[in-house]
Amino acid sequence: MRLHYLPSEFQEALPILEKIKQAGFEAYFVGGSVRDAILGRPIHDVDIASSSYPEETKAIFSRTIDVGIEHGTVLVLEEHGEYEITTFRTEDVYVDYRRPSQVSFVRSLEEDLKRRDFTVNAFALNEEAQIIDKFDGLRDLENKTLRAVGVATERFTEDALRIMRGFRFAATLDFTIEETTFEAMKTTAPLLEKISIERIFIECDKLLMATSWRKGIRALIDSKAYNYLPDMKEKNRELEELLEVLSEDFAFRTSEQAWAMLMICLELSAPKNFLKHWKTSNDFQKTVMKLVAIYQLRQQQSVNKQICYHYGKELLYLVEELRQAQGLEVDYDRIDRIDHSLTIHDKHEIVVKGGDVMTTFQLKPGPLLGRLLNEVENAIVEGDLANDSTAIMAFVGERLANE
Ligand code: ATP
Ligand code: MG
């Protein structure tokens, strides 16, 4: 099959293929970009595979960077952009189930395509827009089927991350996992315990952010693979809950929103530890924990000035969206109104600083100063005190007189 036209992302990279070919080697576009081009989806990174060995690739181009030379990847810097060129390779023996113990460079495209995870990820595209499809990936694309290349159990045993990638692609592509592939995912799922959490998190996150995230979660539940993910052991019913409570058409707007909802459904005994076990960044943990806190607050009360000031409109909105998706009462207008009425949104906006209070009233740093500044902040948020230095100093003076 031939693509009707080469999307611009590939057109721009054509001179690279030409140069490699002129040097006497083969070169193709490979990976997810080819799949996405056939599907008419937006293309991210254009990956190139070549029969040239890394040293040979480096000799062809004037500006290159060794980004992963042991895996055969060289980054080529050209006027319009940077391209990763990876030597055709096979991955030999996997002793630890996560990385090949040996990568062998080969001169055959077919050998390279064989080591790829799913048939729809194993296309190559040449400069004439011809698609090379060795594993009937086009038929699978047509049928919206996700099928492992070759013997599924072997492929997942070589690299168990592929199981998570499978759930992720089911969600992002809205594909059904082919039966034998799915059976293999079930039997090899215990190997997920050997995979780095950071990499599993990336796949789960992409899964949750997909429009068809339900498909990915469904496959995760049915395969029982959740038993091998951090803090999800035996959380079958809780994961079902995630599917049940949110309306059919709901899609998460941010990762933090998705993970907060997941955590809420999991009914964790130690919520703080959950994201630590998933090894997410501190910033991510902070935001997700705030969303969970707001969610719980909202089950008991409506938004007030302090809540709005403390958490900010954006996070409150994310929680309201989760409520709306469950048919619960929502407070968007109230949040807008309160947010609009706040004279400060951050304590740095207070015109009087701690230092000013210290000099004016000859105070030393300590609990008293801390308490006074807190009272000032609260009074401004409540609208009982203007954010104006005369008013604030008078307020502090009065408090001190009452001490
Ligand atoms: P995305 O659209 O998210 O970038 P992708 O299919 O391009 O998806 P990448 O992780 O960018 O995925 O990998 C590029 C290609 O490399 C894949 O399409 C697949 O052919 C191959 N690949 C990546 N990871 C694996 C893996 N763990 N096992 C086998 N093949 C893989
Ligand atoms: Mg990619």
Coordinates of C-alpha atoms and ligand atoms in Angstrom, one line a residue:
M1 CA 0.0 0.0 0.0
R2 CA 1.0 3.6 -0.6
L3 CA 0.1 6.6 1.4
H4 CA -1.8 9.1 -0.7
Y5 CA 0.6 11.8 0.3
L6 CA 3.6 12.0 2.6
P7 CA 2.7 14.2 5.6
S8 CA 4.9 17.3 6.0
E9 CA 6.7 15.8 9.0
F10 CA 8.1 13.1 6.7
Q11 CA 8.6 15.4 3.7
E12 CA 11.0 17.5 5.8
A13 CA 12.9 14.4 6.8
L14 CA 13.3 13.1 3.2
P15 CA 16.7 14.6 2.7
I16 CA 17.9 12.4 5.6
L17 CA 16.7 9.2 3.9
E18 CA 18.2 10.4 0.6
K19 CA 21.7 11.0 2.2
I20 CA 21.7 7.6 3.9
K21 CA 20.7 5.9 0.6
Q22 CA 23.3 7.8 -1.4
A23 CA 25.9 6.4 1.1
G24 CA 24.7 2.9 0.0
F25 CA 22.5 2.0 2.9
E26 CA 18.7 1.4 3.4
A27 CA 16.6 3.8 5.5
Y28 CA 12.9 4.0 6.4
F29 CA 10.5 5.8 8.6
V30 CA 9.4 3.4 11.3
G31 CA 7.4 3.2 14.5
G32 CA 4.4 5.1 15.8
S33 CA 4.6 8.0 13.3
V34 CA 3.9 5.6 10.4
R35 CA 1.0 4.1 12.2
D36 CA -0.4 7.6 13.0
A37 CA 0.1 8.7 9.4
I38 CA -2.0 5.8 8.1
L39 CA -4.6 6.5 10.7
G40 CA -4.6 10.2 9.7
R41 CA -3.7 11.1 13.3
P42 CA -1.3 13.9 14.3
I43 CA 2.3 12.8 14.1
H44 CA 4.8 13.2 17.0
D45 CA 8.3 12.2 16.5
V46 CA 9.5 10.8 13.2
D47 CA 11.8 7.8 13.8
I48 CA 14.2 6.5 11.2
A49 CA 15.7 3.1 11.0
S50 CA 18.7 2.3 8.8
S51 CA 21.0 -0.5 7.8
S52 CA 24.0 1.7 8.5
Y53 CA 25.8 1.0 11.7
P54 CA 26.1 3.9 14.2
E55 CA 29.7 4.8 13.1
E56 CA 28.6 4.6 9.5
T57 CA 25.6 6.9 10.2
K58 CA 27.9 9.4 12.0
A59 CA 30.2 9.5 8.9
I60 CA 27.3 10.5 6.7
F61 CA 26.2 13.6 8.6
S62 CA 28.2 16.5 9.7
R63 CA 26.4 17.2 13.0
T64 CA 25.4 14.2 15.2
I65 CA 25.1 13.4 18.9
D66 CA 25.5 10.0 20.4
V67 CA 22.2 9.6 22.3
G68 CA 22.1 5.9 22.7
I69 CA 24.8 4.5 20.6
E70 CA 24.8 1.2 22.5
H71 CA 21.3 0.7 21.2
G72 CA 22.3 1.9 17.8
T73 CA 20.7 5.4 18.0
V74 CA 22.4 8.5 16.7
L75 CA 20.8 11.9 16.8
V76 CA 21.2 13.8 13.5
L77 CA 21.0 17.6 13.7
E78 CA 19.7 19.2 10.5
E79 CA 18.4 22.6 9.6
H80 CA 14.7 21.8 10.1
G81 CA 15.1 19.6 13.1
E82 CA 16.6 16.6 14.8
Y83 CA 16.1 13.0 13.9
E84 CA 16.9 9.8 15.7
I85 CA 18.4 7.3 13.4
T86 CA 18.5 3.8 14.8
T87 CA 20.4 0.9 13.2
F88 CA 18.3 -2.1 12.3
R89 CA 18.7 -4.4 15.3
T90 CA 17.5 -7.5 17.0
E91 CA 17.3 -7.9 20.7
D92 CA 18.8 -11.1 21.8
V93 CA 18.4 -12.7 25.2
Y94 CA 16.4 -11.1 27.9
V95 CA 17.6 -12.3 31.2
D96 CA 15.9 -9.8 33.5
Y97 CA 12.7 -9.4 31.5
R98 CA 13.2 -5.7 30.9
R99 CA 16.2 -5.0 28.8
P100 CA 17.9 -7.1 26.2
S101 CA 21.1 -8.5 27.4
Q102 CA 22.5 -8.0 24.0
V103 CA 21.6 -5.8 21.1
S104 CA 22.8 -7.0 17.7
F105 CA 22.9 -4.7 14.7
V106 CA 21.6 -6.3 11.5
R107 CA 21.4 -5.3 7.9
S108 CA 17.8 -6.5 7.4
L109 CA 14.7 -4.4 7.8
E110 CA 12.6 -7.4 8.4
E111 CA 14.7 -8.5 11.4
D112 CA 14.3 -5.1 12.9
L113 CA 10.5 -5.0 12.4
K114 CA 10.2 -8.5 14.0
R115 CA 11.4 -7.2 17.4
R116 CA 8.7 -4.5 17.6
D117 CA 5.8 -4.9 19.9
F118 CA 2.6 -4.8 18.0
T119 CA 1.8 -5.3 14.3
V120 CA 0.4 -1.7 14.0
N121 CA 3.8 -0.5 15.4
A122 CA 5.8 -2.6 13.0
F123 CA 5.4 -0.7 9.7
A124 CA 8.1 0.9 7.7
L125 CA 7.6 3.7 5.2
N126 CA 10.0 4.5 2.4
E127 CA 10.6 7.7 0.6
E128 CA 8.1 6.9 -2.1
A129 CA 5.3 6.7 0.5
Q130 CA 5.2 2.9 0.2
I131 CA 4.2 1.1 3.4
I132 CA 6.1 -2.1 4.2
D133 CA 3.8 -4.3 6.2
K134 CA 5.4 -7.7 7.1
F135 CA 2.9 -8.7 9.8
D136 CA -0.5 -7.8 8.4
G137 CA -0.6 -4.6 10.5
L138 CA -2.8 -2.9 7.9
R139 CA -5.5 -5.5 8.3
D140 CA -5.2 -5.1 12.1
L141 CA -5.5 -1.3 11.7
E142 CA -8.5 -1.8 9.6
N143 CA -10.1 -4.0 12.2
K144 CA -9.0 -1.9 15.1
T145 CA -7.1 -4.8 16.5
L146 CA -4.0 -4.8 18.7
R147 CA -1.9 -7.9 18.0
A148 CA 1.6 -8.8 19.2
V149 CA 4.2 -9.4 16.5
G150 CA 5.1 -13.1 16.5
V151 CA 4.5 -15.3 19.5
A152 CA 2.7 -13.2 22.0
T153 CA 3.9 -14.9 25.2
E154 CA 7.5 -14.7 24.0
R155 CA 7.2 -11.0 23.3
F156 CA 5.7 -10.2 26.7
T157 CA 8.2 -12.4 28.4
E158 CA 11.1 -10.6 26.7
D159 CA 9.8 -7.3 27.8
A160 CA 6.8 -7.1 30.2
L161 CA 6.5 -3.3 29.6
R162 CA 4.8 -4.3 26.3
I163 CA 1.9 -5.5 28.4
M164 CA 1.3 -2.0 29.7
R165 CA 2.0 -0.5 26.3
G166 CA -0.7 -2.8 25.0
F167 CA -3.3 -1.5 27.5
R168 CA -2.2 2.0 26.6
F169 CA -2.6 1.5 22.9
A170 CA -6.0 -0.1 23.4
A171 CA -6.9 3.2 25.0
T172 CA -5.2 5.7 22.8
L173 CA -6.1 4.0 19.5
D174 CA -9.5 2.7 20.8
F175 CA -8.5 -0.8 19.6
T176 CA -9.5 -4.2 20.9
I177 CA -6.7 -6.5 22.0
E178 CA -6.7 -9.7 19.9
E179 CA -7.5 -12.8 21.9
T180 CA -4.2 -14.7 21.8
T181 CA -2.4 -11.5 22.6
F182 CA -4.7 -10.8 25.5
E183 CA -4.3 -14.3 26.9
A184 CA -0.6 -13.9 26.8
M185 CA -0.9 -10.6 28.6
K186 CA -2.8 -12.4 31.4
T187 CA -0.2 -15.2 31.8
T188 CA 2.8 -12.9 31.7
A189 CA 1.4 -10.1 33.9
P190 CA 3.4 -11.2 37.0
L191 CA 6.5 -10.1 35.2
L192 CA 5.3 -6.5 35.5
E193 CA 6.8 -6.6 39.0
K194 CA 10.2 -6.6 37.3
I195 CA 9.6 -3.4 35.3
S196 CA 10.6 0.0 36.5
I197 CA 7.7 1.8 38.1
E198 CA 8.6 5.0 36.3
R199 CA 8.1 3.4 32.9
I200 CA 4.8 1.7 34.0
F201 CA 3.6 5.1 35.3
I202 CA 4.2 6.7 31.9
E203 CA 2.1 4.0 30.2
C204 CA -0.7 4.2 32.8
D205 CA -0.7 8.0 32.5
K206 CA -1.0 7.9 28.7
L207 CA -3.8 5.3 29.2
L208 CA -5.8 7.5 31.6
M209 CA -5.4 10.6 29.4
A210 CA -6.7 8.9 26.3
T211 CA -10.3 9.5 25.1
S212 CA -10.9 5.8 25.3
W213 CA -9.3 5.3 28.7
R214 CA -12.2 3.0 29.6
K215 CA -10.9 0.4 27.1
G216 CA -7.5 0.4 28.7
I217 CA -8.8 0.1 32.2
R218 CA -11.2 -2.6 31.1
A219 CA -8.3 -4.6 29.7
L220 CA -6.3 -3.9 32.9
I221 CA -9.1 -5.3 35.0
D222 CA -9.9 -8.3 32.8
S223 CA -6.3 -9.4 32.5
K224 CA -5.9 -9.0 36.3
A225 CA -2.6 -7.3 35.6
Y226 CA -3.5 -4.6 38.3
N227 CA -2.4 -7.2 40.9
Y228 CA 1.2 -6.5 39.9
L229 CA 1.0 -2.7 40.0
P230 CA 1.8 -0.6 43.1
D231 CA -1.0 -0.6 45.7
M232 CA -3.5 -2.1 43.3
K233 CA -3.4 -5.7 44.5
E234 CA -6.9 -7.1 44.6
K235 CA -8.5 -3.7 43.7
N236 CA -10.8 -5.3 41.1
R237 CA -14.0 -3.9 42.6
E238 CA -12.4 -0.4 43.1
L239 CA -11.2 -0.2 39.5
E240 CA -14.7 -1.3 38.3
E241 CA -16.0 1.6 40.4
L242 CA -13.8 4.0 38.4
L243 CA -15.6 2.8 35.2
E244 CA -19.0 2.9 36.9
V245 CA -19.1 6.3 38.6
L246 CA -18.0 8.5 35.8
S247 CA -20.3 9.3 32.9
E248 CA -19.7 7.3 29.7
D249 CA -18.3 10.2 27.7
F250 CA -16.1 11.7 30.3
A251 CA -12.4 12.2 29.5
F252 CA -9.8 13.5 32.0
R253 CA -8.4 17.0 31.4
T254 CA -5.2 16.6 33.2
S255 CA -3.0 13.8 34.5
E256 CA -3.4 15.0 38.1
Q257 CA -7.2 15.0 37.7
A258 CA -7.1 11.4 36.5
W259 CA -4.8 10.1 39.2
A260 CA -6.8 11.9 41.9
M261 CA -10.0 10.2 40.7
L262 CA -8.2 6.9 40.5
M263 CA -7.0 7.3 44.1
I264 CA -10.4 8.3 45.3
C265 CA -11.9 5.1 43.8
L266 CA -9.1 2.9 45.2
E267 CA -10.1 3.8 48.7
L268 CA -6.5 3.7 49.9
S269 CA -5.6 3.2 53.5
A270 CA -2.5 5.3 53.1
P271 CA -3.1 7.7 50.2
K272 CA 0.1 9.6 50.7
N273 CA 2.2 6.5 50.0
F274 CA 0.4 5.6 46.8
L275 CA 2.0 8.2 44.6
K276 CA 5.3 7.6 46.4
H277 CA 5.1 4.0 45.4
W278 CA 4.4 5.1 41.9
K279 CA 7.5 7.2 42.1
T280 CA 5.9 10.4 40.7
S281 CA 7.5 13.8 41.1
N282 CA 6.9 15.9 44.2
D283 CA 5.0 18.5 42.3
F284 CA 2.7 15.9 40.8
Q285 CA 2.1 14.4 44.3
K286 CA 1.3 17.8 45.8
T287 CA -1.3 18.7 43.2
V288 CA -2.9 15.3 43.2
M289 CA -3.1 15.3 47.0
K290 CA -4.7 18.8 46.9
L291 CA -7.3 17.5 44.4
V292 CA -8.1 14.6 46.6
A293 CA -8.4 17.0 49.6
I294 CA -10.7 19.3 47.7
Y295 CA -12.8 16.4 46.5
Q296 CA -13.3 15.3 50.1
L297 CA -14.1 18.8 51.3
R298 CA -16.7 19.2 48.6
Q299 CA -18.5 16.1 49.8
Q300 CA -19.2 18.0 53.0
Q301 CA -19.5 21.7 52.0
S302 CA -19.6 24.2 49.3
V303 CA -16.7 26.3 48.2
N304 CA -16.0 29.3 50.5
K305 CA -13.5 32.2 50.3
Q306 CA -10.8 30.4 52.3
I307 CA -11.1 27.2 50.1
C308 CA -11.0 29.3 47.0
Y309 CA -8.0 31.3 48.1
H310 CA -6.1 28.3 49.5
Y311 CA -6.5 26.0 46.5
G312 CA -7.2 28.4 43.6
K313 CA -9.9 28.3 40.9
E314 CA -8.1 25.9 38.5
L315 CA -7.9 23.0 41.0
L316 CA -11.5 23.6 42.2
Y317 CA -12.7 23.4 38.6
L318 CA -10.9 20.1 38.1
V319 CA -12.8 18.7 41.1
E320 CA -16.1 20.1 39.9
E321 CA -15.6 18.4 36.6
L322 CA -15.2 15.1 38.5
R323 CA -18.4 15.8 40.4
Q324 CA -20.3 16.8 37.2
A325 CA -19.2 13.5 35.5
Q326 CA -20.9 11.7 38.4
G327 CA -24.1 13.7 38.3
L328 CA -23.3 15.5 41.5
E329 CA -24.3 19.1 42.2
V330 CA -21.6 21.6 40.9
D331 CA -20.5 25.1 42.0
Y332 CA -18.8 26.6 39.0
D333 CA -20.7 29.9 39.3
R334 CA -20.1 30.2 43.0
I335 CA -16.4 29.5 42.4
D336 CA -16.3 32.2 39.7
R337 CA -18.1 34.7 42.0
I338 CA -15.9 34.0 45.0
D339 CA -12.7 34.0 42.9
H340 CA -13.7 37.3 41.4
S341 CA -14.4 38.8 44.8
L342 CA -11.0 37.9 46.3
T343 CA -8.8 40.9 46.6
I344 CA -5.7 38.7 46.8
H345 CA -5.0 35.3 45.3
D346 CA -1.6 34.8 46.9
K347 CA 0.1 36.0 50.1
H348 CA 2.8 37.7 48.1
E349 CA 0.2 40.2 46.9
I350 CA -0.3 41.6 50.4
V351 CA 1.2 45.1 50.2
V352 CA 2.6 45.0 53.8
K353 CA 5.5 42.5 54.2
G354 CA 6.6 40.8 57.4
G355 CA 9.7 43.1 57.6
D356 CA 7.4 46.2 57.5
V357 CA 5.4 44.9 60.5
M358 CA 8.6 44.1 62.3
T359 CA 10.1 47.6 61.9
T360 CA 6.9 49.5 62.6
F361 CA 6.0 47.6 65.8
Q362 CA 9.6 46.6 66.8
L363 CA 8.8 42.9 66.7
K364 CA 11.2 40.0 66.4
P365 CA 10.6 37.0 64.1
G366 CA 8.7 34.4 66.1
P367 CA 5.3 32.9 66.7
L368 CA 3.6 36.2 67.5
L369 CA 4.7 37.8 64.2
G370 CA 3.6 34.6 62.4
R371 CA 0.2 34.7 64.0
L372 CA -0.3 38.4 63.2
L373 CA 0.6 37.9 59.6
N374 CA -1.8 35.0 59.4
E375 CA -4.6 37.0 60.8
V376 CA -3.9 39.8 58.3
E377 CA -4.0 37.3 55.5
N378 CA -7.2 35.7 56.7
A379 CA -8.9 39.0 57.2
I380 CA -8.0 40.2 53.7
V381 CA -9.3 36.9 52.2
E382 CA -12.5 37.2 54.1
G383 CA -12.9 40.8 52.8
D384 CA -12.8 42.2 56.3
L385 CA -9.6 44.1 55.7
A386 CA -8.4 46.1 52.7
N387 CA -5.1 45.3 51.1
D388 CA -3.8 48.7 52.0
S389 CA -0.8 49.5 54.2
T390 CA -2.6 52.1 56.5
A391 CA -5.5 49.7 57.1
I392 CA -3.2 46.7 57.7
M393 CA -0.9 48.6 60.1
A394 CA -4.0 49.8 62.0
F395 CA -5.3 46.2 62.1
V396 CA -2.0 44.9 63.5
G397 CA -1.8 47.8 66.0
E398 CA -5.2 46.9 67.3
R399 CA -4.3 43.2 67.6
L400 CA -1.2 44.0 69.5
A401 CA -3.1 46.3 71.9
N402 CA -5.3 43.4 72.7
E403 CA -2.5 40.9 73.3
Ligands
ATP1 P1 3.8 7.1 20.7 O1 2.8 7.6 19.7 O2 3.3 7.2 22.1 O3 5.2 7.7 20.5 P2 5.1 4.8 19.5 O4 4.4 3.6 18.9 O5 5.8 5.7 18.6 O6 3.9 5.6 20.3 P3 7.5 4.7 21.0 O7 7.7 4.4 22.5 O8 7.8 6.1 20.5 O9 6.0 4.3 20.7 O10 8.4 3.7 20.2 C1 8.6 3.8 18.8 C2 8.5 2.4 18.2 O11 9.5 1.5 18.8 C3 7.2 1.7 18.5 O12 6.2 2.0 17.5 C4 7.6 0.2 18.4 O13 7.7 -0.2 17.0 C5 9.0 0.2 19.0 N1 8.9 0.0 20.5 C6 8.9 0.9 21.4 N2 9.0 0.3 22.6 C7 9.0 -1.0 22.4 C8 9.0 -2.2 23.3 N3 9.0 -2.1 24.6 N4 9.0 -3.4 22.6 C9 9.1 -3.5 21.3 N5 9.0 -2.5 20.5 C10 9.0 -1.3 21.0
MG2 MG 6.8 7.5 19.2

